[in-house]
Coordinates of C-alpha atoms and ligand atoms in Angstrom, one line a residue:
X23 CA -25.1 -60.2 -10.7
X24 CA -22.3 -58.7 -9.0
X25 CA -18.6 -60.2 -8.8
X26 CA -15.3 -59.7 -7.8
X27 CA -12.4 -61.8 -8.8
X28 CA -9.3 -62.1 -7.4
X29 CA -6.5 -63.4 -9.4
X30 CA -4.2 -65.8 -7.3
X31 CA -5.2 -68.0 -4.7
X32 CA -2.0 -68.2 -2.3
X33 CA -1.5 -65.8 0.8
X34 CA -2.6 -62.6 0.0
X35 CA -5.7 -63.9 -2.5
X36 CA -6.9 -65.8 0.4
X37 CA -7.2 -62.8 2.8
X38 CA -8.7 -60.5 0.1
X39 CA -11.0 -63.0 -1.0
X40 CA -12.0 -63.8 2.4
X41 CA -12.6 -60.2 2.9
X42 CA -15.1 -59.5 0.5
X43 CA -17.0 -63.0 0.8
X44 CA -17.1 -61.6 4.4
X45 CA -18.7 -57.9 3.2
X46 CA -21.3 -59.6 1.4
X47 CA -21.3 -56.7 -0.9
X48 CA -21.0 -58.4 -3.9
X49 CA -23.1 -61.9 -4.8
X50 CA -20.0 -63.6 -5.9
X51 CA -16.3 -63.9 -5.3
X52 CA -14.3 -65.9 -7.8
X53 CA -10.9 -67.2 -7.3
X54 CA -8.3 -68.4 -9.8
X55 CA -5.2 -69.8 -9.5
X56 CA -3.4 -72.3 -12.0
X57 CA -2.1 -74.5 -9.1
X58 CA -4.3 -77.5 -9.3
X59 CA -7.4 -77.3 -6.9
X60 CA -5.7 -74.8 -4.9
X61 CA -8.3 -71.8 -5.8
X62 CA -11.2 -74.0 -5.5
X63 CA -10.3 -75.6 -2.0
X64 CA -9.9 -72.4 -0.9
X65 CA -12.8 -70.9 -2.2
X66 CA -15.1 -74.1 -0.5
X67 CA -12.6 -73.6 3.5
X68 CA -13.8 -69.3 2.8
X69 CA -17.6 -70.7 2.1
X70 CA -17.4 -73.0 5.1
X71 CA -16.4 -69.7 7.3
X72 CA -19.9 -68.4 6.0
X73 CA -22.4 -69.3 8.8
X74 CA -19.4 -68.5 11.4
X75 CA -19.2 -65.1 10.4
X76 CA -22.3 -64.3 9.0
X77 CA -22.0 -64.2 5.5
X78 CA -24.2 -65.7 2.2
X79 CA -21.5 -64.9 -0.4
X80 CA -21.1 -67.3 -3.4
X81 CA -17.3 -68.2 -3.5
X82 CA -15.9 -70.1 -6.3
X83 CA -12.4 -70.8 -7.3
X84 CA -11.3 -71.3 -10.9
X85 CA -7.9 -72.8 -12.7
X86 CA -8.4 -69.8 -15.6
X87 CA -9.6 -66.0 -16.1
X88 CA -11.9 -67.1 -18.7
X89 CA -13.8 -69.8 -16.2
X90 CA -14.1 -66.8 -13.9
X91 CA -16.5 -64.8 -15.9
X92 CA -17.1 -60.5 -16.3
X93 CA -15.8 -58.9 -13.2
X94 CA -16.7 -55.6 -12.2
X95 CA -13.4 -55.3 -10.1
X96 CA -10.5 -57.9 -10.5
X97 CA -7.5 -58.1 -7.8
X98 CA -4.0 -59.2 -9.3
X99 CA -1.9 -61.1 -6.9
X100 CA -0.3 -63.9 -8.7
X101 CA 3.0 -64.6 -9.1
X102 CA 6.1 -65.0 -7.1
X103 CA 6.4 -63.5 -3.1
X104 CA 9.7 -62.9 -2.0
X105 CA 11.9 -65.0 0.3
X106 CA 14.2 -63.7 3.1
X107 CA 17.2 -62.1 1.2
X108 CA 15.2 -61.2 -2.0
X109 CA 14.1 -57.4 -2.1
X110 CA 11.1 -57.0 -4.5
X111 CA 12.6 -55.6 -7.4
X112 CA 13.7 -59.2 -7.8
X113 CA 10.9 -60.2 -8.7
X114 CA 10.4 -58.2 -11.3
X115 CA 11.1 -60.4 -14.4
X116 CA 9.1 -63.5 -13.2
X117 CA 6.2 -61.6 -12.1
X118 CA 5.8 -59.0 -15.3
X119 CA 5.6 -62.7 -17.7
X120 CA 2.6 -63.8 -15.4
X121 CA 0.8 -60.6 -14.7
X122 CA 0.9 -59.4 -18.1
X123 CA -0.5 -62.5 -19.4
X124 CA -3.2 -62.6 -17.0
X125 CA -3.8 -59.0 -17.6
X126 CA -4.4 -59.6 -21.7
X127 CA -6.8 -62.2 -20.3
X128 CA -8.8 -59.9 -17.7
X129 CA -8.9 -57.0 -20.4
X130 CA -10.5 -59.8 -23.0
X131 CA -12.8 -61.5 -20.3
X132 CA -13.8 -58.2 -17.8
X133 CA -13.2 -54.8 -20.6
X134 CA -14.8 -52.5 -18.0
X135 CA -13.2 -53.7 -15.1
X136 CA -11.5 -51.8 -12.2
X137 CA -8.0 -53.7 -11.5
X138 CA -6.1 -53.7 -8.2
X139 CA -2.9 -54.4 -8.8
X140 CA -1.0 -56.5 -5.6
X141 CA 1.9 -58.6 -7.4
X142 CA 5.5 -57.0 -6.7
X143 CA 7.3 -55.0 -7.9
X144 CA 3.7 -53.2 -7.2
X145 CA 4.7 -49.8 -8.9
X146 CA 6.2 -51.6 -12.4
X147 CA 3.6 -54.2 -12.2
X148 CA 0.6 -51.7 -11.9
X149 CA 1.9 -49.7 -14.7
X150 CA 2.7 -53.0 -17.2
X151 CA -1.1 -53.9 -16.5
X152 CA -2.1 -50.8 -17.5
X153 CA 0.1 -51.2 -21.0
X154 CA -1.0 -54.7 -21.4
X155 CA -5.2 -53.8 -21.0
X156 CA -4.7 -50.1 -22.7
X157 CA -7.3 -49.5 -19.6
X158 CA -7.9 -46.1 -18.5
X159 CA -5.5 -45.4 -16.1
X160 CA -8.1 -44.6 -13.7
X161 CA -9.3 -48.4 -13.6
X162 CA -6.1 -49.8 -13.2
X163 CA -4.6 -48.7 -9.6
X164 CA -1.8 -50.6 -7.5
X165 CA -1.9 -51.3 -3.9
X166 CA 0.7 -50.1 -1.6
X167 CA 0.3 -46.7 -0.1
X168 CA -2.6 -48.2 1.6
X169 CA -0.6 -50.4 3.5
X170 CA 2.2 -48.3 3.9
X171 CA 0.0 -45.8 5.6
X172 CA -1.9 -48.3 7.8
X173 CA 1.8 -50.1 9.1
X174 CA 2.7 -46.6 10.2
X175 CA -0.3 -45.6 11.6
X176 CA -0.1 -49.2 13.6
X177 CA 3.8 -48.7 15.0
X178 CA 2.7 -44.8 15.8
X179 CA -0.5 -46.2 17.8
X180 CA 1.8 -48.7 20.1
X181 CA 4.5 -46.3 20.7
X182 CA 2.5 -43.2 21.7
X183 CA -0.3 -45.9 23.3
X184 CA -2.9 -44.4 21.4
X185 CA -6.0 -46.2 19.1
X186 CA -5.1 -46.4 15.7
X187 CA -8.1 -44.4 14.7
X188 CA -6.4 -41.5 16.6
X189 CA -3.1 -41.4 14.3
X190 CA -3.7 -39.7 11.1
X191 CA -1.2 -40.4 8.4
X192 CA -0.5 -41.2 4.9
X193 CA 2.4 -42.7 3.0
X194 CA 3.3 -41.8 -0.5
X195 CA 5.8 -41.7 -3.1
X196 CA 6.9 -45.4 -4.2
X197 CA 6.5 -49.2 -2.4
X198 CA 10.1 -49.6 -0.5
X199 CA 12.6 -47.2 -0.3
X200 CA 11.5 -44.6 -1.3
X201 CA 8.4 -44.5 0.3
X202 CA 7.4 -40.8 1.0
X203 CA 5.8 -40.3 4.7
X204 CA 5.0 -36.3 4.8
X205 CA 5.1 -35.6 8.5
X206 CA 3.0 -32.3 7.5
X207 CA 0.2 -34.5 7.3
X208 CA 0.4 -36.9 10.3
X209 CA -1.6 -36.7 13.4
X210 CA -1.8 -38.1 17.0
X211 CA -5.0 -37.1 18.3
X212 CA -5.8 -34.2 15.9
X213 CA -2.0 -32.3 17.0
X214 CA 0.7 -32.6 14.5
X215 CA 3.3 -35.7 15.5
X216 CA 6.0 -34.1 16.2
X217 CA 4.5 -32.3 18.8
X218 CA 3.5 -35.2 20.4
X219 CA 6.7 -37.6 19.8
X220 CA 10.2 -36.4 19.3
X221 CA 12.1 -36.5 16.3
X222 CA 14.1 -39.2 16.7
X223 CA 11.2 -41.5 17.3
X224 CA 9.5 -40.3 14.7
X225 CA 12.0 -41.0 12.0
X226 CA 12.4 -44.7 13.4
X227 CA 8.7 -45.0 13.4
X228 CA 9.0 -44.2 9.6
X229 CA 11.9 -46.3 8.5
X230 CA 10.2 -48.9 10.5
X231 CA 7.4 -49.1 8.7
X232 CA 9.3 -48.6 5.3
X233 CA 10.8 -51.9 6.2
X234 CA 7.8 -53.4 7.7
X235 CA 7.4 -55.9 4.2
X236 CA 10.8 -56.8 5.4
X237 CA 10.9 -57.1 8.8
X238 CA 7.4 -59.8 8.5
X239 CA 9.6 -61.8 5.6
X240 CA 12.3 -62.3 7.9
X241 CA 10.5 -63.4 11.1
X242 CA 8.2 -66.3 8.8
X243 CA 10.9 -67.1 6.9
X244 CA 9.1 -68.4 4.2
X245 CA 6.8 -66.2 2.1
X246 CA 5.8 -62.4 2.6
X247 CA 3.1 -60.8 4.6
X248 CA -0.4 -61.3 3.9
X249 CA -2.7 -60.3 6.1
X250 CA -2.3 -56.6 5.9
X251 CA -2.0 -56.6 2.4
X252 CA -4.9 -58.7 1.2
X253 CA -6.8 -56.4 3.7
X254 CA -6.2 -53.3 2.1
X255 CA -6.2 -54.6 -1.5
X256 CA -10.2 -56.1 -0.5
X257 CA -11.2 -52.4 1.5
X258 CA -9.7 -50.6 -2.4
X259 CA -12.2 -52.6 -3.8
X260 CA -14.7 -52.4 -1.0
X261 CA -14.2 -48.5 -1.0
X262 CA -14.8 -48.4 -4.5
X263 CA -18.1 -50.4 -4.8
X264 CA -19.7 -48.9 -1.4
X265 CA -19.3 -52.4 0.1
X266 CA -17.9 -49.7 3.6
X267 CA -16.7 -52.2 6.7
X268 CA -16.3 -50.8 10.0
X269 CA -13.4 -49.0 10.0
X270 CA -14.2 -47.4 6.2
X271 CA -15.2 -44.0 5.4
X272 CA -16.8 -43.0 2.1
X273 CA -15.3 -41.3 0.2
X274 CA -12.0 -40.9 2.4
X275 CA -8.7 -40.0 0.8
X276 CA -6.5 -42.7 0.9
X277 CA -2.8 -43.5 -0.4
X278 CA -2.7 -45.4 -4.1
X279 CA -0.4 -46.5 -7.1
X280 CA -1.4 -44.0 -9.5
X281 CA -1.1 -42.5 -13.3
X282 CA -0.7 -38.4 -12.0
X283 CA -1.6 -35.6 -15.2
X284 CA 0.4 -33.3 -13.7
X285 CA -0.8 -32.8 -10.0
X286 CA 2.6 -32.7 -7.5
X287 CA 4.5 -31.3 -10.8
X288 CA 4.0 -35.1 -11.9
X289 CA 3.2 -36.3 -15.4
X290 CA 2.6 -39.5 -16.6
X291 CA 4.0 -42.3 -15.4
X292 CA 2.6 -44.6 -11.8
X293 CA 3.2 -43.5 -8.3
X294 CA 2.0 -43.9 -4.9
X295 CA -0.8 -40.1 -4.2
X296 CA -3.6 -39.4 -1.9
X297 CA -6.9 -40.5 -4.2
X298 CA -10.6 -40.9 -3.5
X299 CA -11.8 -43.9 -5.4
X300 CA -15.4 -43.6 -6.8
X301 CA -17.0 -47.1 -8.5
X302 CA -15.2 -46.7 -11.8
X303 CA -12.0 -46.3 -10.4
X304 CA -10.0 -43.0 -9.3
X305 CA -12.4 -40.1 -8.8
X306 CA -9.8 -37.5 -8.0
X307 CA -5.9 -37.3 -7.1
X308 CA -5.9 -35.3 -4.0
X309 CA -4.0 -32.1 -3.9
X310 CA -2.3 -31.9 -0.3
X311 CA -0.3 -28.8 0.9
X312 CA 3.2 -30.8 1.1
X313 CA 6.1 -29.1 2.7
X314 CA 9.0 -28.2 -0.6
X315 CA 11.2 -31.3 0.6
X316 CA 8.3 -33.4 0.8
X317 CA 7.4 -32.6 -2.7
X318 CA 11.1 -32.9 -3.6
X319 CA 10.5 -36.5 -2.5
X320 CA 7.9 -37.7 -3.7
X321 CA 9.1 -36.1 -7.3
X322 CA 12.1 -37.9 -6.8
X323 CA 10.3 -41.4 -5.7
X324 CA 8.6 -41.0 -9.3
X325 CA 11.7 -40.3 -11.5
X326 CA 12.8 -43.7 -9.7
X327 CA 10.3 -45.4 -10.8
X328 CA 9.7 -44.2 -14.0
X329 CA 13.5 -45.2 -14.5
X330 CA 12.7 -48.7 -13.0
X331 CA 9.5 -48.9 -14.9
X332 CA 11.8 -48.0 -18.8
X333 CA 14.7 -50.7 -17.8
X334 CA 11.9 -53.5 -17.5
Ligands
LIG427 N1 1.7 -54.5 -3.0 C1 1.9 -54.9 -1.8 O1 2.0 -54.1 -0.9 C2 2.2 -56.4 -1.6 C3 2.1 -56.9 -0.3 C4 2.3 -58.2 -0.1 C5 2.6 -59.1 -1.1 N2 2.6 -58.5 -2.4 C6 2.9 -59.4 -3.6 O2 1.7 -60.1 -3.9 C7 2.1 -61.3 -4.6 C8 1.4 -62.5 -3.9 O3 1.9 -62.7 -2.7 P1 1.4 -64.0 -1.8 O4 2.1 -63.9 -0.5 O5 0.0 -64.2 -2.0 O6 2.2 -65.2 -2.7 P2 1.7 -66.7 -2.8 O7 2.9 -67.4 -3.4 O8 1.2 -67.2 -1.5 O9 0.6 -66.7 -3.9 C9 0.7 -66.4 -5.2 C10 -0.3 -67.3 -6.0 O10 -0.2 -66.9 -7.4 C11 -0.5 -68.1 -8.1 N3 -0.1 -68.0 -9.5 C12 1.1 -67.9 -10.0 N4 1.1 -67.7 -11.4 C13 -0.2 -67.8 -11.7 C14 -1.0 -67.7 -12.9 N5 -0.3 -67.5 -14.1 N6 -2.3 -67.7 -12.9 C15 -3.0 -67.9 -11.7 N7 -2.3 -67.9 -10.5 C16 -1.0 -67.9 -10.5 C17 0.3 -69.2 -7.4 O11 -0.2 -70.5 -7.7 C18 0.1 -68.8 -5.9 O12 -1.0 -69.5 -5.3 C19 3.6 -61.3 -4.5 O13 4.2 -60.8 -5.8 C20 4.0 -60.4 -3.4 O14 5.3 -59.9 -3.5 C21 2.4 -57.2 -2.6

């Protein structure tokens, strides 16, 4: 039997759970969350979607890892969100006590797992689950770039009133600041962006989206955005176990939190690269022809978190 879990039920969990139900690529989905009956009830309201949307997918929720059973791929996305006024690194002691425990659990429960890491700060966090499980580091990738690259791609698509399938672009380097947006390799309509939008809209477009987690924190006030991100951490795992929606492409290169063995001049250490996942995990790390001062940025995005990562 095939199954997916996805480790915390709240915002994010929910949309990434509802996801993959909604796929029907694997025969169960399995969410756990330690907050009373909050995985379960939200495992029965994603089965009751079912016949709405066309989908036969066993969902069950669960209060612990162990209840969930072997997972071929496991999400992370417990812990803490941030609140208006918080930036993510301030999470970063809270959420490295809960997703390290539940890490020593997945590795115990699921050994050949793939794991999608969500929780914030995504860049530490992905690496400490990879300390915790002593995984691969080619099963244990973080989510980010992903959703980096599809807010862009979104803000680019209003402003120059094109689809979104006609802007091509992917966003590297770490989640937040330094994000990394090489404008060698963004598109509108096949023609390079800049010769389609000037440059002054072009560099808002990108500091736009770097702040897009912030910009959806302070309009709900409460909580951090969702929708996007339990999207893209479901269609990592759906691109991974040939489970392709609509809008996927097999094989694609896409933008993920990962352990680089020297490509980029990078060595060890977790940041945000072109990949193309394969069932197992990463199947490659994606050599683009970067620009110098895009590779100076993306080198620099690493050092920052490597220097984040060794004051945890
Ligand atoms: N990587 C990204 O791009 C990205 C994007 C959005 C959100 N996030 C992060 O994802 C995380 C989840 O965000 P959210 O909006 O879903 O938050 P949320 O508060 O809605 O959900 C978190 C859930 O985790 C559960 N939880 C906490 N500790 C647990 C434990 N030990 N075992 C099981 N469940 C536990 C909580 O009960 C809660 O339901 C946050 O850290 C957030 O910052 C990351």
């Amino acid at each position: 039997m095939s199954r997916v879990t996805v480790i915390g039920a709240g915002n994010v969990g929910t949309i990434a759970g509802m996801s993959l139900a909604a796929s029907g690529r694997f025969d169960e989905v399995v969410l756990v969350d330690n907050a009373g009956g909050r995985a379960a009830g939200i495992a029965l309201d994603i089965t009751h979607s079912g016949p709405l949307l066309g989908f036969s997918t066993r969902v069950r929720g669960e209060r612990t890892v162990a209840e969930a059973g072997a997972s071929e791929y496991v999400i992370i996305t417990a812990g803490r969100a941030r609140t208006p006024g918080m930036g993510r690194a301030d999470l970063v002691g809270v959420n490295a006590a809960i997703v390290g425990d539940l890490a020593a659990q997945v590795a115990q429960v699921s050994p050949g797992a793939v794991i999608v890491v969500v929780t914030n700060p995504v860049d530490e966090m992905t690496q400490h689950v990879q300390a915790v499980t002593g995984f691969p580091t080619e099963r244990v990738i973080g989510m980010a770039g992903l959703l980096d690259s599809a807010r862009f791609r979104a803000l680019t698509a209003l402003e120059a009133k094109v689809t979104n399938e006609e802007v091509s672009a992917i966003a590297l380097g770490s989640h937040g600041d330094e994000m990394v947006l090489p404008l060698s390799q963004a598109t509108i309509d096949g023609r390079p962006i800049l010769d389609v939008l000037d440059a002054d809209t072009v560099d808002g477009l990108v500091d736009r989206a770097r702040n897009s987690g912030g910009e959806v924190v302070g309009l709900l006030g409460n909580g951090s955005a969702f929708v996007a991100p339990g999207t893209s951490a479901a269609r990592m795992v759906l691109d991974m176990a040939g489970g392709f929606g609509r809008s996927a492409v097999a094989g694609e290169t896409i933008s993920a939190t990962v352990a680089p063995s020297g490509q980029y001049g990078i060595d060890g250490g977790y940041v945000g690269l072109p990949v193309r996942l394969g069932p197992t995990g990463v199947a490659e790390i994606v050599e683009l022809d970067l620009s110098d001062d895009e590779l100076t940025q993306l080198r620099s995005a690493a050092a920052a978190i490597a220097e984040r990562v060794s004051a945890m």
